[in-house]
mmCIF file of C-alpha atoms in Angstrom:
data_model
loop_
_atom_site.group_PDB
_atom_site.id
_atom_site.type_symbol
_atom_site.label_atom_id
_atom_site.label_comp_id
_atom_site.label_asym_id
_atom_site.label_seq_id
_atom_site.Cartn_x
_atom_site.Cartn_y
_atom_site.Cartn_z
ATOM 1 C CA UNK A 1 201.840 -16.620 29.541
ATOM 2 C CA UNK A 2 198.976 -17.207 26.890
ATOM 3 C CA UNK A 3 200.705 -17.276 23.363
ATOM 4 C CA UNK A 4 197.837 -16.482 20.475
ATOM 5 C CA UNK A 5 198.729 -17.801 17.242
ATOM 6 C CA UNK A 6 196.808 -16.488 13.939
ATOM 7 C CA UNK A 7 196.880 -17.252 10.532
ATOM 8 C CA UNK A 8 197.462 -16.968 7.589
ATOM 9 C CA UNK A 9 200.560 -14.231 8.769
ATOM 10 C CA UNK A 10 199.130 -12.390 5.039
ATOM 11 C CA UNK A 11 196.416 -12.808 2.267
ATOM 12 C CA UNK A 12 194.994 -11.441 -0.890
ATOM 13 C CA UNK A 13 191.882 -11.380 -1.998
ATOM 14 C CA UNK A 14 189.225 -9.657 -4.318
ATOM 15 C CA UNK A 15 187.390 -6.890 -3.822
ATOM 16 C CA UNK A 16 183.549 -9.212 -2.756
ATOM 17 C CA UNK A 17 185.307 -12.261 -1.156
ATOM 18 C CA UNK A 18 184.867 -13.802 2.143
ATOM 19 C CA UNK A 19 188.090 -14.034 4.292
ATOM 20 C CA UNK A 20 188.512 -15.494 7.331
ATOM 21 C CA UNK A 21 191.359 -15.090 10.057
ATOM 22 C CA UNK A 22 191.957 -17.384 12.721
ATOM 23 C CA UNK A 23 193.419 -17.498 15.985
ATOM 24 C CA UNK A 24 194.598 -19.447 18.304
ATOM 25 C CA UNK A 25 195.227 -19.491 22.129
ATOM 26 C CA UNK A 26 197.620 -21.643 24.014
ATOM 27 C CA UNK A 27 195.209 -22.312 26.884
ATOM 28 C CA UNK A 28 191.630 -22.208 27.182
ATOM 29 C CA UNK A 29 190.491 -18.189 27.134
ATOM 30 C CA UNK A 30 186.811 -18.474 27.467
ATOM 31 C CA UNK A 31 185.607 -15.351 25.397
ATOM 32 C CA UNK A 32 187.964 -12.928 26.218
ATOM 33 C CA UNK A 33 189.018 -12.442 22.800
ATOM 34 C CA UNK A 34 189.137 -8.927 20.854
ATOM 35 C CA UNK A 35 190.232 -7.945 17.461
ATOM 36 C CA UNK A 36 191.664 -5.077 16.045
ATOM 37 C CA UNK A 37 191.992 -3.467 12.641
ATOM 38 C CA UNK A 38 195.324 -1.079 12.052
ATOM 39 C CA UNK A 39 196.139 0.541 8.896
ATOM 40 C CA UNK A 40 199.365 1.766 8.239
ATOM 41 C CA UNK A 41 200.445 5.010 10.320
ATOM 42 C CA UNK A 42 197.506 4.636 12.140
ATOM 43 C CA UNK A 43 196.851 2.999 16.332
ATOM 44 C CA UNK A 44 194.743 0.320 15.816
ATOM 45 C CA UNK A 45 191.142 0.379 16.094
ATOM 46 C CA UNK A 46 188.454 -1.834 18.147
ATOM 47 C CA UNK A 47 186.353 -4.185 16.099
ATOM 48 C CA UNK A 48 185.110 -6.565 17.880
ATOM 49 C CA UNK A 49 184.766 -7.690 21.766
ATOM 50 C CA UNK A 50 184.229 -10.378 23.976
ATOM 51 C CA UNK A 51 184.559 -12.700 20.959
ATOM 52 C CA UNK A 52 181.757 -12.084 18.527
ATOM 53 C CA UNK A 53 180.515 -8.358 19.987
ATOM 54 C CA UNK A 54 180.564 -5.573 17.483
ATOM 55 C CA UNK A 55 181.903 -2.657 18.335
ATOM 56 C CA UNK A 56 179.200 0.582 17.833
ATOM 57 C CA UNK A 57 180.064 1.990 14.596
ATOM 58 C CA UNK A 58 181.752 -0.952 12.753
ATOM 59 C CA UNK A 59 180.500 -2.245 9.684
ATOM 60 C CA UNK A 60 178.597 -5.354 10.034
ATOM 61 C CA UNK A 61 180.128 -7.470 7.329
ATOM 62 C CA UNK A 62 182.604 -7.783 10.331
ATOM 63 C CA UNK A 63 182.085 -11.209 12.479
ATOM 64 C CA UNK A 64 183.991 -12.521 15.448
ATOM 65 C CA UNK A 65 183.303 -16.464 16.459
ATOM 66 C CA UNK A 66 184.414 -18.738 18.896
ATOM 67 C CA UNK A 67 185.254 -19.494 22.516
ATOM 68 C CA UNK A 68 188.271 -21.338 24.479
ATOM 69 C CA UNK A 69 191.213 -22.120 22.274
ATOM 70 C CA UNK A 70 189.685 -21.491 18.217
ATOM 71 C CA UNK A 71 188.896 -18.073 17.231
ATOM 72 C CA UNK A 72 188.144 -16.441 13.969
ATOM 73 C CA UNK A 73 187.045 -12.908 12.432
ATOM 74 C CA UNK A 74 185.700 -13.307 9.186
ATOM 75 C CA UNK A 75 184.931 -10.333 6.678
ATOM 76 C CA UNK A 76 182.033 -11.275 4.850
ATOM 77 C CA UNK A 77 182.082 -9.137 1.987
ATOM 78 C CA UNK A 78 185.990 -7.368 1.421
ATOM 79 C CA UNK A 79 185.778 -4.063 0.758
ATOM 80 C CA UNK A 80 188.893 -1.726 -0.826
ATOM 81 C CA UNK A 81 189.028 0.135 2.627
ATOM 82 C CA UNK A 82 189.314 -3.298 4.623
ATOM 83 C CA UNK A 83 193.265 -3.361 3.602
ATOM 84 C CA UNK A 84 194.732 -3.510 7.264
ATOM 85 C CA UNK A 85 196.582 -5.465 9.453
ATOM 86 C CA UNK A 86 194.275 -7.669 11.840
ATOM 87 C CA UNK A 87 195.494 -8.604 15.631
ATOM 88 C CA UNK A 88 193.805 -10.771 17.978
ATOM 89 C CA UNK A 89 194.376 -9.237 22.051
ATOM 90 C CA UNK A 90 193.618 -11.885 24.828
ATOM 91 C CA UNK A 91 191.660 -10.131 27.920
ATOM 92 C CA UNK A 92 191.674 -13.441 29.922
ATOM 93 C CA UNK A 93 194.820 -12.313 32.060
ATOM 94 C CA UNK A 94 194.165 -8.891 32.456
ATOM 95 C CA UNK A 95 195.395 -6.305 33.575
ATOM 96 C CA UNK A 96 198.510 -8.210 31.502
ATOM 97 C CA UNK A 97 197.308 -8.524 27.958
ATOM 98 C CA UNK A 98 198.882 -10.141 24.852
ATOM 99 C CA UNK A 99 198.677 -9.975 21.313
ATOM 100 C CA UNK A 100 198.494 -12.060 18.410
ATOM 101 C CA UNK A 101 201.293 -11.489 15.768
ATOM 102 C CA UNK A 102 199.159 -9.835 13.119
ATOM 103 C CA UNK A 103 197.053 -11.007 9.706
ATOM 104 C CA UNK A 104 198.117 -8.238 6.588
ATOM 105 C CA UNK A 105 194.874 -8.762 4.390
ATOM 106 C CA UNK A 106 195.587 -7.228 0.795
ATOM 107 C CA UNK A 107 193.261 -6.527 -1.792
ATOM 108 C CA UNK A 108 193.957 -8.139 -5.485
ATOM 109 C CA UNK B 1 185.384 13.727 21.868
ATOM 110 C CA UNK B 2 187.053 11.502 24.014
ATOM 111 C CA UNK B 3 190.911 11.489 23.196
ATOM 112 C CA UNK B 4 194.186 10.483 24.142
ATOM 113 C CA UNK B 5 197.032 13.345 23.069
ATOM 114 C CA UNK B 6 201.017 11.963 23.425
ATOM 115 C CA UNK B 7 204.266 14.018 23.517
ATOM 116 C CA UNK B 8 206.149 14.083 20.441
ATOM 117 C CA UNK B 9 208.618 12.509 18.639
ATOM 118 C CA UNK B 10 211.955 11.790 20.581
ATOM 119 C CA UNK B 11 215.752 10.955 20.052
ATOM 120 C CA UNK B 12 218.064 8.952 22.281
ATOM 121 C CA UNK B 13 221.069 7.069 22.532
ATOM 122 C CA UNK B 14 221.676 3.865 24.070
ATOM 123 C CA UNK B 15 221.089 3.896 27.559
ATOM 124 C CA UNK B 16 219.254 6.727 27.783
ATOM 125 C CA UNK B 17 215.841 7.459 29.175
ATOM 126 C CA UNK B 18 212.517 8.656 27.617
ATOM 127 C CA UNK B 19 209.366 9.962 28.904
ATOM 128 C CA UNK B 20 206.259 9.880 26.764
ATOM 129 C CA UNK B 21 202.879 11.690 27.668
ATOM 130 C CA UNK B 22 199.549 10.823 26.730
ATOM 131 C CA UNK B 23 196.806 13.832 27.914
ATOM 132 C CA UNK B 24 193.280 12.519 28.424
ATOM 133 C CA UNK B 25 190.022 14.204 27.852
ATOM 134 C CA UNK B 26 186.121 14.149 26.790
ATOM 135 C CA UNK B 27 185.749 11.722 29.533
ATOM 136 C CA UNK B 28 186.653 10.866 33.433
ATOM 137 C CA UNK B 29 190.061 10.321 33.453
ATOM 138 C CA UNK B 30 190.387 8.090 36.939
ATOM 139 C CA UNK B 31 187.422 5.859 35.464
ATOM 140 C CA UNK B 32 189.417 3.848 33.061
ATOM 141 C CA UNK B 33 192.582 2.593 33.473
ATOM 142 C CA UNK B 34 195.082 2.995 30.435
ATOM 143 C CA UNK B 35 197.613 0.903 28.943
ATOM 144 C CA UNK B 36 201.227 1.299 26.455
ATOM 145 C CA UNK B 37 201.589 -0.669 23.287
ATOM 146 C CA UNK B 38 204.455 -0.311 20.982
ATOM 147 C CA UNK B 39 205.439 -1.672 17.637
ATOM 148 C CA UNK B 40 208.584 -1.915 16.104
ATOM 149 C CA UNK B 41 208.824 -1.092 12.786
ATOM 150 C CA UNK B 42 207.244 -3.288 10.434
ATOM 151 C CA UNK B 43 206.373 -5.533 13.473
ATOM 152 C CA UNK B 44 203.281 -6.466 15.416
ATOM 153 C CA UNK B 45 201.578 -4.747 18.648
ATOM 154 C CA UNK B 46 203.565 -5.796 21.904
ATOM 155 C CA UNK B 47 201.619 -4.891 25.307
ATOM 156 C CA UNK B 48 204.161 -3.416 27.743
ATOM 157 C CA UNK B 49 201.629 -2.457 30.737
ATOM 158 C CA UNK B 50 198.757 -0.920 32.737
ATOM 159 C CA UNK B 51 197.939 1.503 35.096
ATOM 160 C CA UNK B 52 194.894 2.309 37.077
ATOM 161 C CA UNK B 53 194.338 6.097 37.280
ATOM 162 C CA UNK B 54 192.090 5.090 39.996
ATOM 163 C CA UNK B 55 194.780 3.962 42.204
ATOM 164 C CA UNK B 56 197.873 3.540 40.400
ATOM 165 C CA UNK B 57 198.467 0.293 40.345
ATOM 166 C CA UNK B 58 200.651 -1.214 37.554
ATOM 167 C CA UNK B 59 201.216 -4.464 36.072
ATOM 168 C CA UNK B 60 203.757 -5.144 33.709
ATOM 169 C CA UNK B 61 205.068 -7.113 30.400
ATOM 170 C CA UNK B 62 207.792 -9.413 32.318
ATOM 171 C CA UNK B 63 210.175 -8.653 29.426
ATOM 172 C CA UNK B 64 210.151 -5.174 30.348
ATOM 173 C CA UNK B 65 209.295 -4.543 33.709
ATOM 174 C CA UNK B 66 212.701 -3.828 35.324
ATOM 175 C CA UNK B 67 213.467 -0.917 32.638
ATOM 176 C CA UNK B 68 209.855 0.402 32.586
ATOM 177 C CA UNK B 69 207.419 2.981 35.100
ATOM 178 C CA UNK B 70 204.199 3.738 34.326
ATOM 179 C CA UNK B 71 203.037 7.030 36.557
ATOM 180 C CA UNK B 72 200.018 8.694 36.366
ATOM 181 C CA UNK B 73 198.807 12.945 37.202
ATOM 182 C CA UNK B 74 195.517 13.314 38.319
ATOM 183 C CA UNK B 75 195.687 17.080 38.373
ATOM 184 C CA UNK B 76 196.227 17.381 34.339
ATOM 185 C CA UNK B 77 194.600 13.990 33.408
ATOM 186 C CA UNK B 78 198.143 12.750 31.934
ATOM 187 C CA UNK B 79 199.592 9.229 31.821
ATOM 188 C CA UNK B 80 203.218 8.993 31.567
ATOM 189 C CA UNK B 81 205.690 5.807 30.243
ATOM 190 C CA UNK B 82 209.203 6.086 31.349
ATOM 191 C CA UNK B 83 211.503 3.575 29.589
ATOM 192 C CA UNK B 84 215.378 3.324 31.624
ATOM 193 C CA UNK B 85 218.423 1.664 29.651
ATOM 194 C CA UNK B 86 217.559 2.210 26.003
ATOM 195 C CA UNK B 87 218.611 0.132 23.700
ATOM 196 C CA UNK B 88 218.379 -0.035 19.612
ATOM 197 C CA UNK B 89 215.554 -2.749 19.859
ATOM 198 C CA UNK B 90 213.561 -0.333 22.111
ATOM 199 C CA UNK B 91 212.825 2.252 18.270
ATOM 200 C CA UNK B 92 209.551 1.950 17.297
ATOM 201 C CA UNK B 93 206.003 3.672 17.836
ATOM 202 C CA UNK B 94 204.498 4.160 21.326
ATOM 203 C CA UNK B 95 201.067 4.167 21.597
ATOM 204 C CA UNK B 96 199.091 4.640 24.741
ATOM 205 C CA UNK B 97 195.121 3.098 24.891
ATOM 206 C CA UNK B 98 192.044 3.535 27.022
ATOM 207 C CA UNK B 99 190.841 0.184 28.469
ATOM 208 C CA UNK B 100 187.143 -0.148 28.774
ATOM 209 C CA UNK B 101 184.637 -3.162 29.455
ATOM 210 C CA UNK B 102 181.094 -4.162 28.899
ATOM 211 C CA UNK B 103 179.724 -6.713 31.212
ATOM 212 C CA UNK B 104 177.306 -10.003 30.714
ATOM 213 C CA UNK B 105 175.963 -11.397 33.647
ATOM 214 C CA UNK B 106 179.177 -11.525 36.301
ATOM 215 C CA UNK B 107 182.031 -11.615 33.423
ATOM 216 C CA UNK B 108 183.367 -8.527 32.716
ATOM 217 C CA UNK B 109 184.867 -8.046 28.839
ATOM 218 C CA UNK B 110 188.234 -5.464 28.465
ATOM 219 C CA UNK B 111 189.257 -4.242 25.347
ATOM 220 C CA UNK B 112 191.222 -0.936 24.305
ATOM 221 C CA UNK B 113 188.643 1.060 22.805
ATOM 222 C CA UNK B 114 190.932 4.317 22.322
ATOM 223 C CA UNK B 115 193.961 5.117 21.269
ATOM 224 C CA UNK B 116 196.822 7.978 20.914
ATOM 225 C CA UNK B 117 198.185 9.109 17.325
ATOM 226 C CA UNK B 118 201.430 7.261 18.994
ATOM 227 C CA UNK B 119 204.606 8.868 19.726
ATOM 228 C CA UNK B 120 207.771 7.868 17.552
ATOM 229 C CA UNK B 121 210.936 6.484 20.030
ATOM 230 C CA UNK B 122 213.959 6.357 18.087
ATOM 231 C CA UNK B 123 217.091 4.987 19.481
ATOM 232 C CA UNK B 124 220.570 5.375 18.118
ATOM 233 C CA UNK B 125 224.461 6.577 18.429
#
């Protein structure tokens, strides 16, 4: 099974910051890589695909990098309405998927 | 719009069974396959499996699969979870997802680009 591992688990930042989230797979996943945004009471929503693709409709201070093992989403700008939980979903063995344990960015 | 409508809220004790729905529509049902998440409460997103509504075919989270069926009807565009032998550690929030692709070159790129509200599973004496 591929384990992903992100961190930090939690963060705070200001309002105008640049935060980055990382994760890490246990074996080599090429670029199947996808990360979500959920808010609380809410399903989670696509951001971004295939490693760095942007899902239509997201805001583009959103950025997805990497390939194989080293992953990160980085928010270039925070905004208020960025307060979410972030997961990182491995595609590489579908149709089994796997998760990453979540990133809770708060605001300051 | 494309959406994905589940059953409601549900009650059981320990060892019953559940059934959760999720109701497809805006879109052709046996064109994308769909797959179950849950999350415990104040806990992360744990895949439990997926199901082609082409075909049927399933594939499972090996710490589930003996307690779990995933079913699908054609004829009212519904994909159904069963869960067997509940237990306390099976409470949490059910969601159900749409899993669809983009392709570059030969590779093609799944992700789950829509979701249920999520149905609430609580289990309890």
């Amino acid at each position: 099974d591929f384990q992903l591992t992100q961190s930090p688990s939690s963060l705070s930042a200001s309002v105008g910051d640049r935060v980055t989230i990382t994760c890490r797979a246990s074996e080599s996943i090429g670029m199947y890589l996808n990360w979500y945004q959920q808010k609380p009471g809410k399903a989670p929503k696509v951001l971004i695909y295939a490693a760095s693709d942007l899902k239509n409709g997201v805001p583009p201070r959103f950025r997805g990098d990497g390939s194989g093992t080293d992953f990160t989403l980085t928010i270039s700008s925070l905004q208020p309405e960025d307060s979410a939980t972030y997961y990182c979903q491995q595609s590489y063995s579908r149709p089994s998927y796997g998760f990453g344990q979540g990133t809770k960015v708060e605001i300051k | 719009q494309v959406q994905l409508v589940q059953s409601g809220p549900e009650v059981k004790k320990p060892g019953a069974s559940v059934r959760v729905s999720c109701k497809a529509s805006g879109y052709g049902f046996s064109t994308s396959s769909i797959n179950w998440v849950r999350q415990a409460p104040g806990q992360g997103l744990e895949w439990l499996g997926w199901i082609s509504t082409y075909n049927g075919n399933t594939e499972y989270a090996q710490k589930i699969q003996d307690r779990i069926a995933l079913t699908t009807d054609t004829s009212t565009n519904t994909a159904y979870l069963e869960l067997r032998s509940l237990r306390s550690d099976d409470t949490g929030v059910y969601f159900c997802a749409r899993e669809q692709h983009n392709t570059v070159w030969d590779s093609h790129y799944y992700f789950l680009d829509v979701w249920g509200a999520g149905t609430t599973v609580s289990v309890s004496s």
